[in-house]
PDB file of C-alpha atoms in Angstrom:
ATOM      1  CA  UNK A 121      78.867 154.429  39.778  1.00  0.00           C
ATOM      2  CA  UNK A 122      76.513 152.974  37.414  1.00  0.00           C
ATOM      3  CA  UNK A 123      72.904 152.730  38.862  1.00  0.00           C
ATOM      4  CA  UNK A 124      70.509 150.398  37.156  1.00  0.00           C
ATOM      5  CA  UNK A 125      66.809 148.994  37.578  1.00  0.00           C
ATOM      6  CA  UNK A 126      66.545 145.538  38.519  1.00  0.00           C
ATOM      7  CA  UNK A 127      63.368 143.524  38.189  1.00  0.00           C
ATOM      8  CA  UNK A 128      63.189 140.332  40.140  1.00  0.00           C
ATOM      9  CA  UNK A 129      62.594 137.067  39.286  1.00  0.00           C
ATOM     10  CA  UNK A 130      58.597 136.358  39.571  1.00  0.00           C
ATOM     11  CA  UNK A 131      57.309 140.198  39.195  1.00  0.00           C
ATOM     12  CA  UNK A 132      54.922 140.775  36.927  1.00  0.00           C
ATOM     13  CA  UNK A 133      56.266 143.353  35.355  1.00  0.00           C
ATOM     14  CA  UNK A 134      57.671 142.806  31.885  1.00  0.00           C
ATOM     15  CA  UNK A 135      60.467 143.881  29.672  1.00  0.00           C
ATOM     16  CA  UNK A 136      58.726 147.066  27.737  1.00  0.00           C
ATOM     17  CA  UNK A 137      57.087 147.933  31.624  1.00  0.00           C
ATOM     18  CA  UNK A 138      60.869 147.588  32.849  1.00  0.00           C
ATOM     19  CA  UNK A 139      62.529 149.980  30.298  1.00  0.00           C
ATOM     20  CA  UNK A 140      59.910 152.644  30.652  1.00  0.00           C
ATOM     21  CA  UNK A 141      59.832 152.654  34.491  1.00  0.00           C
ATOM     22  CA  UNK A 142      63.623 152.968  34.367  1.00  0.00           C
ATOM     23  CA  UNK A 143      63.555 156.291  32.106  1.00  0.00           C
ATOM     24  CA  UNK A 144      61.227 157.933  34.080  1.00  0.00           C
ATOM     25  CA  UNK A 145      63.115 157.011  37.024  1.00  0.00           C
ATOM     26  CA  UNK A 146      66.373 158.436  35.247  1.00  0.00           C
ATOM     27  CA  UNK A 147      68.308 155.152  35.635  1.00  0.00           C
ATOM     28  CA  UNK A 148      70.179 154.480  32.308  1.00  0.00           C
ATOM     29  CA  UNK A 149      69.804 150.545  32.189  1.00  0.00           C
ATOM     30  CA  UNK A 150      68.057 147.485  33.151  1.00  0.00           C
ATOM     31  CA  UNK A 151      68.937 143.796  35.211  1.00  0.00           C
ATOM     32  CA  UNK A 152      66.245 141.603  33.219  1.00  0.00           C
ATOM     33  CA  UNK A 153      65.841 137.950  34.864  1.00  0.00           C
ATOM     34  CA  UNK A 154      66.366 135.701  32.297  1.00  0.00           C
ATOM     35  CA  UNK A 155      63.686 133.181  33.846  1.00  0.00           C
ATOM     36  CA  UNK A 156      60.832 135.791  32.700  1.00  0.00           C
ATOM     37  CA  UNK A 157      62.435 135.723  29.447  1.00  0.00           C
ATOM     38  CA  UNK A 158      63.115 132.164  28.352  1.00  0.00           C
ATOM     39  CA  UNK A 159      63.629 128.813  29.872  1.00  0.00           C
ATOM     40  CA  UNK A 160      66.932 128.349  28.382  1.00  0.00           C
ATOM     41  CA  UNK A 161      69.376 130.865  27.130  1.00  0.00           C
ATOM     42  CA  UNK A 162      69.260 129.370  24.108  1.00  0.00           C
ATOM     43  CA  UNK A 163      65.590 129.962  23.047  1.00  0.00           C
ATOM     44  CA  UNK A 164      65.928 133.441  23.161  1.00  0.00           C
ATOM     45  CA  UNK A 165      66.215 133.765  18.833  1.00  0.00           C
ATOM     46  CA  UNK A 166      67.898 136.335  16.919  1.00  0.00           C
ATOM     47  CA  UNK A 167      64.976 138.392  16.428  1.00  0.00           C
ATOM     48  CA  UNK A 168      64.342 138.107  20.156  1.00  0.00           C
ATOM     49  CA  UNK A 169      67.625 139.713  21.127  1.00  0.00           C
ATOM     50  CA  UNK A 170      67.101 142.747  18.439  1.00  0.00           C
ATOM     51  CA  UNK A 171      63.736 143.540  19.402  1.00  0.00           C
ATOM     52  CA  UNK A 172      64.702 143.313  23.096  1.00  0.00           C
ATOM     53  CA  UNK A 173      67.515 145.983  22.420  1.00  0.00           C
ATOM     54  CA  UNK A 174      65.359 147.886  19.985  1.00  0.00           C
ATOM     55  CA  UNK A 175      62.808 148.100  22.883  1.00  0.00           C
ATOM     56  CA  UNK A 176      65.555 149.197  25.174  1.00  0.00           C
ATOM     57  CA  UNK A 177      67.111 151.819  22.873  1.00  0.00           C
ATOM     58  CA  UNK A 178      63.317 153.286  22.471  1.00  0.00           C
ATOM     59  CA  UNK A 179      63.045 153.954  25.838  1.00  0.00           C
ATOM     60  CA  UNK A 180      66.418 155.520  26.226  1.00  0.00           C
ATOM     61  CA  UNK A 181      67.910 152.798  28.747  1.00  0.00           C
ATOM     62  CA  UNK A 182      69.729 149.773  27.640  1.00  0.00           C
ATOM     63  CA  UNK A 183      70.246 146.355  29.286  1.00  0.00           C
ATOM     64  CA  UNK A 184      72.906 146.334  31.757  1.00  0.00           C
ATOM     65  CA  UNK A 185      72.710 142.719  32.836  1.00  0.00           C
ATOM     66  CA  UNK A 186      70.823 139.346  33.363  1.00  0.00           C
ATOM     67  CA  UNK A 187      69.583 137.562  36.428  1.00  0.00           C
ATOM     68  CA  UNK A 188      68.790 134.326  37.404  1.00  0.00           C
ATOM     69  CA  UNK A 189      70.772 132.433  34.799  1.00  0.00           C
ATOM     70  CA  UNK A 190      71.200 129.211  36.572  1.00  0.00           C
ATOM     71  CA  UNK A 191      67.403 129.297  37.929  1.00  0.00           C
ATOM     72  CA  UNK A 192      66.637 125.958  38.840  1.00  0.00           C
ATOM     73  CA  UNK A 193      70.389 124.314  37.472  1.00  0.00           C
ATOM     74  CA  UNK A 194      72.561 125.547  40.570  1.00  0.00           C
ATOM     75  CA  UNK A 195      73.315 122.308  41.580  1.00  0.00           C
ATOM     76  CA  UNK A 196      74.539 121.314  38.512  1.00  0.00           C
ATOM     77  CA  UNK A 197      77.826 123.235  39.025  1.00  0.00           C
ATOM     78  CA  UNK A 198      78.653 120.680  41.565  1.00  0.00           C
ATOM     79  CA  UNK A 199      77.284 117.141  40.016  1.00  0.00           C
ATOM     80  CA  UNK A 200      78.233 114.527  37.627  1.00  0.00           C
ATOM     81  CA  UNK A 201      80.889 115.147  34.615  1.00  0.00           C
ATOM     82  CA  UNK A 202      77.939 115.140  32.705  1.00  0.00           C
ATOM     83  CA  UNK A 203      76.315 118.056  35.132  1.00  0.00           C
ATOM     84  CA  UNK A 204      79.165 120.223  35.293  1.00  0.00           C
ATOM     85  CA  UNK A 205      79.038 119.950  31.485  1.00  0.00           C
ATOM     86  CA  UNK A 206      75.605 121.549  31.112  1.00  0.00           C
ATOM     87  CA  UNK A 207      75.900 123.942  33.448  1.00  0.00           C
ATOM     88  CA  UNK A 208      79.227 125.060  31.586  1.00  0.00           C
ATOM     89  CA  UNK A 209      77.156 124.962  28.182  1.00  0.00           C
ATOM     90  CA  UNK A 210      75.000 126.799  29.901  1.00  0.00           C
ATOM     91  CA  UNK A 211      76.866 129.394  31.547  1.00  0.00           C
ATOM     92  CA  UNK A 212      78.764 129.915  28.081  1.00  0.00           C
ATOM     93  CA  UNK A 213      75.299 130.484  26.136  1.00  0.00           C
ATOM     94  CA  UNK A 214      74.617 132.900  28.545  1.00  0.00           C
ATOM     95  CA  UNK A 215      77.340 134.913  28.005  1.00  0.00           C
ATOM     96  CA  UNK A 216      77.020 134.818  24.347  1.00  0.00           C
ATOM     97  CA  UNK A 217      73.606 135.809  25.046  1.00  0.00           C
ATOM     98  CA  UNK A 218      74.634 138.592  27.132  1.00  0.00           C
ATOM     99  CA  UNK A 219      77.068 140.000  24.333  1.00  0.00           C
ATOM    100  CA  UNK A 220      73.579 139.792  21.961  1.00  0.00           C
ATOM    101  CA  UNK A 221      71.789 142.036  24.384  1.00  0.00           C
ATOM    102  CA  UNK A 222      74.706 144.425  25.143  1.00  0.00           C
ATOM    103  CA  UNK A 223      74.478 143.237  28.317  1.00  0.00           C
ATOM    104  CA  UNK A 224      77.664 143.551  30.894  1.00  0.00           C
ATOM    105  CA  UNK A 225      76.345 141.672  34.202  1.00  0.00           C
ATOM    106  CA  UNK A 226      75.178 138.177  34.377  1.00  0.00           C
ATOM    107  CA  UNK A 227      74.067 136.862  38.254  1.00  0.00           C
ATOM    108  CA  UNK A 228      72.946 134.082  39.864  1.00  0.00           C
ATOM    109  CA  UNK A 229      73.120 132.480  43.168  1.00  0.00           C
ATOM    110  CA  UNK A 230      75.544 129.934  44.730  1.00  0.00           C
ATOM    111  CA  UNK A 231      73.931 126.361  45.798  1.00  0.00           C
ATOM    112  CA  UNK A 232      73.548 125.443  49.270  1.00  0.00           C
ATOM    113  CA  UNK A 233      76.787 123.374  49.367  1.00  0.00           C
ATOM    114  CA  UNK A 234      75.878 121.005  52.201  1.00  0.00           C
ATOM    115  CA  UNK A 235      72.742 119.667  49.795  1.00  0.00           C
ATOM    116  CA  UNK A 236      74.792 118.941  46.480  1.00  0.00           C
ATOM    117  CA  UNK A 237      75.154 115.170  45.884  1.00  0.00           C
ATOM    118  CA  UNK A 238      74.699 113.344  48.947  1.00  0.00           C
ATOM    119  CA  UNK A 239      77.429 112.777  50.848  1.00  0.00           C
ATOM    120  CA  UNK A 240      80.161 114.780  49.296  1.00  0.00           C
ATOM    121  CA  UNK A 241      81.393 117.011  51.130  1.00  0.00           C
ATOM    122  CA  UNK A 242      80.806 121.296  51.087  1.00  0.00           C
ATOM    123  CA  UNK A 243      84.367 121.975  50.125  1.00  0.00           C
ATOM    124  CA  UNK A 244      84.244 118.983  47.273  1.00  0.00           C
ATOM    125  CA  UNK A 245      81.367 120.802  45.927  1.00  0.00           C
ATOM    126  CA  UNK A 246      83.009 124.461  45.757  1.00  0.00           C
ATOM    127  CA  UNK A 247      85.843 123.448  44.422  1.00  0.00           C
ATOM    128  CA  UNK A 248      84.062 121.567  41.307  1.00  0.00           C
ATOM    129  CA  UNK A 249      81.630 124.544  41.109  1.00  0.00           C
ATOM    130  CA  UNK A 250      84.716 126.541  41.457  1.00  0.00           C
ATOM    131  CA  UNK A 251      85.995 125.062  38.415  1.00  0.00           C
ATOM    132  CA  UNK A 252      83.273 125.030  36.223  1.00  0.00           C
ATOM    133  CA  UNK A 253      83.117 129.257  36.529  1.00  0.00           C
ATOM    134  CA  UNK A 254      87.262 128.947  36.073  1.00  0.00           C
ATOM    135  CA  UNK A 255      86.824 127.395  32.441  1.00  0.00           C
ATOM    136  CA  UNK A 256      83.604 129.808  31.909  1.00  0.00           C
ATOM    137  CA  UNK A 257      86.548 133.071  32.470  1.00  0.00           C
ATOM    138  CA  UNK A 258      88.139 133.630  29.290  1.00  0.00           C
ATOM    139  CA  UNK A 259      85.052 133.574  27.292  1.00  0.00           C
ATOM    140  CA  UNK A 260      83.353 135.808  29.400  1.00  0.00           C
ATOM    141  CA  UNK A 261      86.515 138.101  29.838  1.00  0.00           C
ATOM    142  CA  UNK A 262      86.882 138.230  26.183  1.00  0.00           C
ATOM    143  CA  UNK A 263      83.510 139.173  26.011  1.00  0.00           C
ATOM    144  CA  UNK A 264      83.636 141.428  28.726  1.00  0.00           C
ATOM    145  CA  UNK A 265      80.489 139.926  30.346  1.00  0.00           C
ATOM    146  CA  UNK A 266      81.440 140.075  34.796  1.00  0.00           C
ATOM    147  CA  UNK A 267      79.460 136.725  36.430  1.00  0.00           C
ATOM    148  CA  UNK A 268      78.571 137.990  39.688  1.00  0.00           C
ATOM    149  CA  UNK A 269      77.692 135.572  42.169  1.00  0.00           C
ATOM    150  CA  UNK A 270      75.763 135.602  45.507  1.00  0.00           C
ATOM    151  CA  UNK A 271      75.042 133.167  48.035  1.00  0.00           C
ATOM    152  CA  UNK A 272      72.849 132.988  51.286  1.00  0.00           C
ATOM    153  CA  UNK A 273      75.744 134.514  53.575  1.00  0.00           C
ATOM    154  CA  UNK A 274      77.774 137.443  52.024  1.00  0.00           C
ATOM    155  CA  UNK A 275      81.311 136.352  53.500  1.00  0.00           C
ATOM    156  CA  UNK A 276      81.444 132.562  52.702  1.00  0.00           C
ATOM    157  CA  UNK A 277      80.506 133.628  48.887  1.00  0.00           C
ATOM    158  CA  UNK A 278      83.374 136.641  48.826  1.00  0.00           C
ATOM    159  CA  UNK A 279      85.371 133.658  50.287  1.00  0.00           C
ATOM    160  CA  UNK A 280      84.622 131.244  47.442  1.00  0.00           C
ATOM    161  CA  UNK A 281      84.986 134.680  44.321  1.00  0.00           C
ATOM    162  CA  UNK A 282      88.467 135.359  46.653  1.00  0.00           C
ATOM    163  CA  UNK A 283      89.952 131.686  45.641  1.00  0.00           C
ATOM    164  CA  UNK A 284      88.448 131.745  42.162  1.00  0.00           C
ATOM    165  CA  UNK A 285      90.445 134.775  41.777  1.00  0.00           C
ATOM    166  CA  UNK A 286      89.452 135.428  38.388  1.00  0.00           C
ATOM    167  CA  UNK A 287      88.659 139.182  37.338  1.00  0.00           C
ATOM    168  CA  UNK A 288      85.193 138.327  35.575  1.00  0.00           C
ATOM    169  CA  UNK A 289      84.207 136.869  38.591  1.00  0.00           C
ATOM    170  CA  UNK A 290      82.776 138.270  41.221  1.00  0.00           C
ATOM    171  CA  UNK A 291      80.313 139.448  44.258  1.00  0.00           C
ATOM    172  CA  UNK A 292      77.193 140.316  43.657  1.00  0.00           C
ATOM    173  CA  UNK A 293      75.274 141.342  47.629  1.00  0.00           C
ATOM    174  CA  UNK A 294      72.986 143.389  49.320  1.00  0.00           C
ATOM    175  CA  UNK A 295      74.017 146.849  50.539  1.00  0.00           C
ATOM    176  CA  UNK A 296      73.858 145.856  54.153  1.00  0.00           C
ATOM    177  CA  UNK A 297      75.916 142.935  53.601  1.00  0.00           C
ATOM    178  CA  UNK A 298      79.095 145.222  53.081  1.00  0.00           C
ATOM    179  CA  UNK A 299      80.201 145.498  56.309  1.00  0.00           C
ATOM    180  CA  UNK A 300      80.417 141.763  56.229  1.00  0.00           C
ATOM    181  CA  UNK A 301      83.316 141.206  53.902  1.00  0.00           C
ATOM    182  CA  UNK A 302      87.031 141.783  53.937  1.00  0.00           C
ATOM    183  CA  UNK A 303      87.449 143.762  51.028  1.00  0.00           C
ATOM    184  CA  UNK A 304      84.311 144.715  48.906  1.00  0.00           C
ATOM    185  CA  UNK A 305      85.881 147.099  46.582  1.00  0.00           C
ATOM    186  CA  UNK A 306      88.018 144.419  45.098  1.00  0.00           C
ATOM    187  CA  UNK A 307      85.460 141.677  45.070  1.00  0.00           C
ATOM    188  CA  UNK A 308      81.927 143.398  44.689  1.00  0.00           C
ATOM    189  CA  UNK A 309      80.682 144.280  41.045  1.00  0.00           C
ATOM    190  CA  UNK A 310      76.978 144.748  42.292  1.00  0.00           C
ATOM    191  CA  UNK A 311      75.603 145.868  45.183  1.00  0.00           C
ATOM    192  CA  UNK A 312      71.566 145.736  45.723  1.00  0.00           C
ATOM    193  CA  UNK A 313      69.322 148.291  47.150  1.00  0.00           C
ATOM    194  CA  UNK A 314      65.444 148.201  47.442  1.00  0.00           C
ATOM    195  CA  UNK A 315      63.169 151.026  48.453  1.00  0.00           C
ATOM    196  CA  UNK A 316      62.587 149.923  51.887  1.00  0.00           C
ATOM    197  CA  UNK A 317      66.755 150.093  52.763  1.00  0.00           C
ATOM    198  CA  UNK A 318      68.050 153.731  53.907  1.00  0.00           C
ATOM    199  CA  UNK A 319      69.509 155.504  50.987  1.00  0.00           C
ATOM    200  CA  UNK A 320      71.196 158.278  53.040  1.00  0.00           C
ATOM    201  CA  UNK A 321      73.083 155.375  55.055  1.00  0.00           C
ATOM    202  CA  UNK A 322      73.774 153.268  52.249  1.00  0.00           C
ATOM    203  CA  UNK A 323      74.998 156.475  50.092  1.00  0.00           C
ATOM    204  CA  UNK A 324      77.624 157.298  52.771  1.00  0.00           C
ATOM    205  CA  UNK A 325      78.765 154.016  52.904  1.00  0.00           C
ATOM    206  CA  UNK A 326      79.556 153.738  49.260  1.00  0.00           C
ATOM    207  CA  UNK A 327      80.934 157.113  49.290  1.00  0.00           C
ATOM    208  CA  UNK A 328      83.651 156.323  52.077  1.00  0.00           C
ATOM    209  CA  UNK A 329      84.183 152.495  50.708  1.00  0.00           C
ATOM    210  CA  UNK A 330      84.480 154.630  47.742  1.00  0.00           C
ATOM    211  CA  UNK A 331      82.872 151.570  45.669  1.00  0.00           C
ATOM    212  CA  UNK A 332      82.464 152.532  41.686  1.00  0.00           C
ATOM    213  CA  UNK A 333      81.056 149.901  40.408  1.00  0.00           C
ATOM    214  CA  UNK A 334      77.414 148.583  39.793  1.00  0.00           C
ATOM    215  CA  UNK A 335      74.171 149.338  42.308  1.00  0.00           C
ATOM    216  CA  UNK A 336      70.698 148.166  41.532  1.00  0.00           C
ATOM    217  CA  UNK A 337      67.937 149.532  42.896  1.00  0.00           C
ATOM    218  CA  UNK A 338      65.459 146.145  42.877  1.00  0.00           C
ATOM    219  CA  UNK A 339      61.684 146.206  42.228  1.00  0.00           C
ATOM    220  CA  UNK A 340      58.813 143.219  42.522  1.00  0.00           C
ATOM    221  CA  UNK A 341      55.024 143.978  42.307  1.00  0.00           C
ATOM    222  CA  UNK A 342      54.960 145.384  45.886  1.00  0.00           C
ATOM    223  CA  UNK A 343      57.026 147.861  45.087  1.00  0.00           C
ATOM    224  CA  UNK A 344      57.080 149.425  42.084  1.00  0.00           C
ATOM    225  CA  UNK A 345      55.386 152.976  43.628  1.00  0.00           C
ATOM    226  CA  UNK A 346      57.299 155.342  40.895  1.00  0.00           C
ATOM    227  CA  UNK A 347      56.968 158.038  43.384  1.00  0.00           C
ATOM    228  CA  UNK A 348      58.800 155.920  46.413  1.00  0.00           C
ATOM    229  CA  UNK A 349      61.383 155.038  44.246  1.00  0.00           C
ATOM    230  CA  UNK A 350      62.084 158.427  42.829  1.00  0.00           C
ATOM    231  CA  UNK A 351      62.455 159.623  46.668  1.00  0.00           C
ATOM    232  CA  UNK A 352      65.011 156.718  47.353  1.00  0.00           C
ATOM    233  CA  UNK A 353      66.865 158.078  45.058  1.00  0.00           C
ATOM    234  CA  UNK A 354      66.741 161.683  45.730  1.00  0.00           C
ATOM    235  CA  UNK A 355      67.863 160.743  48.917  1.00  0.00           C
ATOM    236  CA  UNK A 356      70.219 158.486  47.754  1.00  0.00           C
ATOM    237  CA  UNK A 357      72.126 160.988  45.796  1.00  0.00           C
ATOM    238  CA  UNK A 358      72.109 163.862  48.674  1.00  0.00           C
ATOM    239  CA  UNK A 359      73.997 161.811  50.454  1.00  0.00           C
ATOM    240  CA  UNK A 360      76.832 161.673  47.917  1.00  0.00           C
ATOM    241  CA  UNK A 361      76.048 158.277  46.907  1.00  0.00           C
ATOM    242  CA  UNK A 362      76.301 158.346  43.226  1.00  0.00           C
ATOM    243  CA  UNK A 363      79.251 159.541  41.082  1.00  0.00           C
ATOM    244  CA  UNK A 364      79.799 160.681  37.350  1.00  0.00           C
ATOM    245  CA  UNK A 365      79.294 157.844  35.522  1.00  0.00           C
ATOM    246  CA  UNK A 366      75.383 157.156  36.495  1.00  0.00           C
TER     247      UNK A 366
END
């Protein structure tokens, strides 16, 4: 299991602040939301992306993933021709992004379907958004970048990855939405944790799911106590919940 920091969107605390917390805390990467960091994917320049990794590589972690990457365009997945176009664009710049940083993860969350463009309808709406993330695949499987999606309910977003059925993308939900879905080890990249959840109950869970993938423990400004966290995970890993590969 690969155990990361993630930051989220509207903390305070910066890139540099991210990568140190996350060595002391003996996590070996970082989810960075890409709102703190630019706008646009795009803006982020060359010599953005180097020092970024530089930074990262100083502090002994590296960055495992992005968040946030359709902050304030969700709807577009599900609009106009011209829409759906940027939010492709979009999502593709991202991922090249993503390959710039080293970067394996890139998340954001669903829209609320019944909202998009008046009157058409919820299952109009996933199936264009549906096929906007189909024609993003092959880049980001060539570039081995996983889009992991969430939504407000766990099961109607595994429902919506199940039909994309596309192997770069995927779940991305909070540890006590497992029990939720119908089969998390084949559709959940990411799982999220905070310091407030039980780490003995969500380490046995993982361990008899026998989920390998991705967990992030999150962080805002209310709780980035160094010493809570390092409990968590003490606790976390007594109860068997991490493997090899953290």
């Amino acid at each position: 299991m690969r155990l990361v920091l993630e930051i989220e969107n509207g903390s305070r605390v910066g890139a540099d602040e991210a990568f140190a917390l996350a060595a002391k805390l003996k996590l070996r990467g970082v989810l960075l939301p890409l709102p703190a960091l630019a706008t646009e994917p795009g803006e982020l320049t060359e010599a953005d992306t180097v020092r970024l990794r530089q930074a990262a590589s100083d502090a002994g972690v590296t960055i495992a993933g992005l968040t946030g990457v359709m902050a304030g365009a969700a709807h577009r997945l599900a609009g106009g021709d011209t829409s759906r176009a940027a939010a492709l664009a979009r999502l593709q710049t991202t991922v090249r992004l993503c390959t710039e940083l080293g970067a394996r993860l890139m998340c954001f969350e669903l829209p609320a379907w019944e909202t998009l463009r008046g009157r058409l309808r919820p299952e109009q709406a996933r199936m264009l958004a549906a096929e906007v993330l189909r024609r993003c695949g092959p880049l980001a499987e060539s570039r081995r970048v996983t889009l992991c999606v969430s939504g407000g309910e766990a099961a109607p977003a595994e429902k919506f990855v199940r039909k994309m059925d596309h192997p770069n993308v995927r779940l991305a939900c909070d540890g006590a939405a497992l029990k939720q879905l119908a089969q998390p080890i084949r559709d959940v990249r990411l799982v999220r944790a905070r310091p407030g959840d039980n780490p003995k109950l969500l380490g046995r869970l993982l361990s008899v799911l026998g989920y390998d993938h991705w967990l992030s423990l999150r962080f805002g400004d209310d709780e980035t106590n160094v010493a809570a966290a390092q409990m968590w995970l003490k606790e976390f890993r007594s109860a068997g919940g991490l493997a090899a590969r953290e």
